[in-house]
């Protein structure tokens, strides 16, 4: 069996997965997200490592109950991507980690957009830059806190910071390294992209991507802390978005996946590394990720919208999340003429377009508009954005989904209707399952990492034609809004 760990932004989860797909109980531990003036969002590496220790020890205690005859074969890690986790030679943090939600580097990105740097980097590596990605954050520190970079040996990400602590290895998974400086075909850094961002002098801080199938032995002191055998293989990635895709069963080009969580992440498996929308396309958005598989790439649109915007609206309307399905069922297709733009993040939007000024809208209101119409309009607009992302990515086959939003039956039917296809909903352990799948493959073990079959949400035939026109209207409204933000 595998001990799988998913280090989220504020919650770390762990559970056991047996070879036949059965899982032990999920264990959680929270870490602090520090939101500070100046759009700064930070985390403490030591605290995050502590959450991993807590949940792993709890999961290991379940091994005998899950299967007393199946030993623990590996520790498989996945977690949040982007951001900047600086460490010294011993793997100790050089200040707090800068979260992927951090906005201090927005002025840097504004300059890069204005002078064409962002577009050229996107054309070279497929990485659409945003303030919380490693490139702008590195450039910000190089300009404002160069002494901090001088003290660091590694500028990495969350998962590889934990791997270094547990194994002593200075490494990074190619999925993390893909954003923003990796040539995903050669799996080497694009020196020109670094130079364009003025970061050539700091190339030494970037760890080389681990080869496919790499495993790292657990150090004795870390093993004792975690309650695992010394030398146990540790699998270091991929990060959470691709891990969810592979844990949901992505295996053939054209297949798509959505994480309907706080934000909406859409991805499509491809055998073509060309950036989303084409090299040199109109929108320098999205990303292309290297994967554990030869000649397979993930094209990703990690939109800033999702359940966070819905939570805001429900709070404004004094509606509990448990009432969502009943409320959606009270409003017809088209929400009684109410339409929405779902861009309710203070950071604007980053997929399938990048615009820090993007803001939400509700239109078509009248005295007849009720709470159900407002909620349905917002949910429909998120589904329209998902279709926009997936079409930009080139989806051509089945689409799976996971995350809190996927658990709503009514919202799931909206997604299926808007996408014009059935939706295959997986359970909550998909990120951990994806990390376990990669670990087992690295070990050469045949295992049923995906677990039980997905729940199928059928596309409503009556909804298909209605939502085709609704989607066209959404795109027209978006084009007008972008001219006026």
PDB file of N, CA and C in Angstrom, residues 49 75 77 87 90-91 159-172 214-223 226 229 231-236:
ATOM      1  N   UNK A  49       5.594  21.316   7.136  1.00  0.00           N
ATOM      2  CA  UNK A  49       6.223  20.009   7.345  1.00  0.00           C
ATOM      3  C   UNK A  49       5.604  19.320   8.562  1.00  0.00           C
ATOM      4  N   UNK A  75       6.021   6.392   0.197  1.00  0.00           N
ATOM      5  CA  UNK A  75       5.374   7.633   0.588  1.00  0.00           C
ATOM      6  C   UNK A  75       5.248   8.472  -0.671  1.00  0.00           C
ATOM      7  N   UNK A  77       3.950  11.955  -2.453  1.00  0.00           N
ATOM      8  CA  UNK A  77       3.624  13.342  -2.118  1.00  0.00           C
ATOM      9  C   UNK A  77       3.089  14.094  -3.336  1.00  0.00           C
ATOM     10  N   UNK A  87      14.979  27.934   0.211  1.00  0.00           N
ATOM     11  CA  UNK A  87      15.654  27.145   1.258  1.00  0.00           C
ATOM     12  C   UNK A  87      17.154  27.324   1.170  1.00  0.00           C
ATOM     13  N   UNK A  90      20.767  23.335   3.772  1.00  0.00           N
ATOM     14  CA  UNK A  90      20.254  22.265   4.631  1.00  0.00           C
ATOM     15  C   UNK A  90      18.750  22.054   4.468  1.00  0.00           C
ATOM     16  N   UNK A  91      18.129  22.807   3.561  1.00  0.00           N
ATOM     17  CA  UNK A  91      16.693  22.682   3.372  1.00  0.00           C
ATOM     18  C   UNK A  91      15.866  23.506   4.324  1.00  0.00           C
ATOM     19  N   UNK A 159       6.200  20.979  -2.654  1.00  0.00           N
ATOM     20  CA  UNK A 159       6.450  19.542  -2.572  1.00  0.00           C
ATOM     21  C   UNK A 159       7.940  19.250  -2.483  1.00  0.00           C
ATOM     22  N   UNK A 160       8.762  19.905  -3.312  1.00  0.00           N
ATOM     23  CA  UNK A 160      10.199  19.594  -3.277  1.00  0.00           C
ATOM     24  C   UNK A 160      10.850  20.107  -1.999  1.00  0.00           C
ATOM     25  N   UNK A 161      10.254  21.139  -1.370  1.00  0.00           N
ATOM     26  CA  UNK A 161      10.769  21.585  -0.069  1.00  0.00           C
ATOM     27  C   UNK A 161      10.573  20.490   0.983  1.00  0.00           C
ATOM     28  N   UNK A 162       9.424  19.823   0.945  1.00  0.00           N
ATOM     29  CA  UNK A 162       9.159  18.733   1.886  1.00  0.00           C
ATOM     30  C   UNK A 162      10.034  17.527   1.568  1.00  0.00           C
ATOM     31  N   UNK A 163      10.202  17.232   0.289  1.00  0.00           N
ATOM     32  CA  UNK A 163      11.057  16.112  -0.113  1.00  0.00           C
ATOM     33  C   UNK A 163      12.487  16.329   0.376  1.00  0.00           C
ATOM     34  N   UNK A 164      13.006  17.539   0.253  1.00  0.00           N
ATOM     35  CA  UNK A 164      14.356  17.811   0.730  1.00  0.00           C
ATOM     36  C   UNK A 164      14.456  17.591   2.235  1.00  0.00           C
ATOM     37  N   UNK A 165      13.432  17.984   2.972  1.00  0.00           N
ATOM     38  CA  UNK A 165      13.442  17.811   4.419  1.00  0.00           C
ATOM     39  C   UNK A 165      13.454  16.322   4.800  1.00  0.00           C
ATOM     40  N   UNK A 166      12.741  15.494   4.039  1.00  0.00           N
ATOM     41  CA  UNK A 166      12.599  14.080   4.393  1.00  0.00           C
ATOM     42  C   UNK A 166      13.701  13.192   3.810  1.00  0.00           C
ATOM     43  N   UNK A 167      14.296  13.620   2.686  1.00  0.00           N
ATOM     44  CA  UNK A 167      15.262  12.745   2.001  1.00  0.00           C
ATOM     45  C   UNK A 167      16.640  13.364   1.832  1.00  0.00           C
ATOM     46  N   UNK A 168      16.750  14.680   2.031  1.00  0.00           N
ATOM     47  CA  UNK A 168      18.013  15.362   1.818  1.00  0.00           C
ATOM     48  C   UNK A 168      18.298  15.673   0.368  1.00  0.00           C
ATOM     49  N   UNK A 169      17.384  15.330  -0.547  1.00  0.00           N
ATOM     50  CA  UNK A 169      17.609  15.540  -1.977  1.00  0.00           C
ATOM     51  C   UNK A 169      17.184  16.943  -2.403  1.00  0.00           C
ATOM     52  N   UNK A 170      18.062  17.584  -3.165  1.00  0.00           N
ATOM     53  CA  UNK A 170      17.725  18.864  -3.790  1.00  0.00           C
ATOM     54  C   UNK A 170      17.205  18.547  -5.193  1.00  0.00           C
ATOM     55  N   UNK A 171      15.908  18.559  -5.341  1.00  0.00           N
ATOM     56  CA  UNK A 171      15.293  18.109  -6.582  1.00  0.00           C
ATOM     57  C   UNK A 171      13.999  18.870  -6.804  1.00  0.00           C
ATOM     58  N   UNK A 172      13.349  18.620  -7.928  1.00  0.00           N
ATOM     59  CA  UNK A 172      12.040  19.209  -8.202  1.00  0.00           C
ATOM     60  C   UNK A 172      11.355  18.324  -9.235  1.00  0.00           C
ATOM     61  N   UNK A 214      11.771   8.656 -10.737  1.00  0.00           N
ATOM     62  CA  UNK A 214      12.717   8.830  -9.634  1.00  0.00           C
ATOM     63  C   UNK A 214      12.036   8.591  -8.288  1.00  0.00           C
ATOM     64  N   UNK A 215      12.745   7.898  -7.404  1.00  0.00           N
ATOM     65  CA  UNK A 215      12.328   7.694  -6.015  1.00  0.00           C
ATOM     66  C   UNK A 215      13.507   8.024  -5.114  1.00  0.00           C
ATOM     67  N   UNK A 216      13.216   8.544  -3.922  1.00  0.00           N
ATOM     68  CA  UNK A 216      14.271   8.987  -3.028  1.00  0.00           C
ATOM     69  C   UNK A 216      14.106   8.292  -1.675  1.00  0.00           C
ATOM     70  N   UNK A 217      15.199   7.767  -1.095  1.00  0.00           N
ATOM     71  CA  UNK A 217      15.078   7.034   0.170  1.00  0.00           C
ATOM     72  C   UNK A 217      14.855   7.969   1.363  1.00  0.00           C
ATOM     73  N   UNK A 218      13.974   7.553   2.238  1.00  0.00           N
ATOM     74  CA  UNK A 218      13.640   8.326   3.430  1.00  0.00           C
ATOM     75  C   UNK A 218      14.804   8.287   4.417  1.00  0.00           C
ATOM     76  N   UNK A 219      15.209   9.465   4.897  1.00  0.00           N
ATOM     77  CA  UNK A 219      16.299   9.544   5.866  1.00  0.00           C
ATOM     78  C   UNK A 219      15.878   8.900   7.197  1.00  0.00           C
ATOM     79  N   UNK A 220      16.849   8.326   7.934  1.00  0.00           N
ATOM     80  CA  UNK A 220      16.499   7.667   9.206  1.00  0.00           C
ATOM     81  C   UNK A 220      15.773   8.575  10.181  1.00  0.00           C
ATOM     82  N   UNK A 221      16.253   9.827  10.335  1.00  0.00           N
ATOM     83  CA  UNK A 221      15.621  10.716  11.309  1.00  0.00           C
ATOM     84  C   UNK A 221      14.204  11.097  10.881  1.00  0.00           C
ATOM     85  N   UNK A 222      13.997  11.284   9.564  1.00  0.00           N
ATOM     86  CA  UNK A 222      12.654  11.589   9.074  1.00  0.00           C
ATOM     87  C   UNK A 222      11.746  10.376   9.219  1.00  0.00           C
ATOM     88  N   UNK A 223      12.296   9.185   8.953  1.00  0.00           N
ATOM     89  CA  UNK A 223      11.512   7.960   9.083  1.00  0.00           C
ATOM     90  C   UNK A 223      11.007   7.782  10.508  1.00  0.00           C
ATOM     91  N   UNK A 226       8.143  10.152  11.140  1.00  0.00           N
ATOM     92  CA  UNK A 226       6.925   9.833  10.411  1.00  0.00           C
ATOM     93  C   UNK A 226       6.327   8.483  10.806  1.00  0.00           C
ATOM     94  N   UNK A 229       9.515   3.083   7.788  1.00  0.00           N
ATOM     95  CA  UNK A 229      10.842   2.463   7.743  1.00  0.00           C
ATOM     96  C   UNK A 229      11.887   3.383   7.108  1.00  0.00           C
ATOM     97  N   UNK A 231      14.704   4.481   4.708  1.00  0.00           N
ATOM     98  CA  UNK A 231      14.976   4.065   3.341  1.00  0.00           C
ATOM     99  C   UNK A 231      13.751   3.839   2.492  1.00  0.00           C
ATOM    100  N   UNK A 232      12.546   3.997   3.065  1.00  0.00           N
ATOM    101  CA  UNK A 232      11.312   3.819   2.289  1.00  0.00           C
ATOM    102  C   UNK A 232      11.334   4.748   1.073  1.00  0.00           C
ATOM    103  N   UNK A 233      10.964   4.282  -0.113  1.00  0.00           N
ATOM    104  CA  UNK A 233      10.950   5.157  -1.294  1.00  0.00           C
ATOM    105  C   UNK A 233       9.957   6.307  -1.140  1.00  0.00           C
ATOM    106  N   UNK A 234      10.400   7.493  -1.540  1.00  0.00           N
ATOM    107  CA  UNK A 234       9.549   8.682  -1.529  1.00  0.00           C
ATOM    108  C   UNK A 234       9.382   9.152  -2.968  1.00  0.00           C
ATOM    109  N   UNK A 235       8.139   9.312  -3.379  1.00  0.00           N
ATOM    110  CA  UNK A 235       7.805   9.824  -4.710  1.00  0.00           C
ATOM    111  C   UNK A 235       7.428  11.288  -4.579  1.00  0.00           C
ATOM    112  N   UNK A 236       8.012  12.135  -5.419  1.00  0.00           N
ATOM    113  CA  UNK A 236       7.939  13.589  -5.228  1.00  0.00           C
ATOM    114  C   UNK A 236       7.120  14.283  -6.302  1.00  0.00           C
TER     115      UNK A 236
END
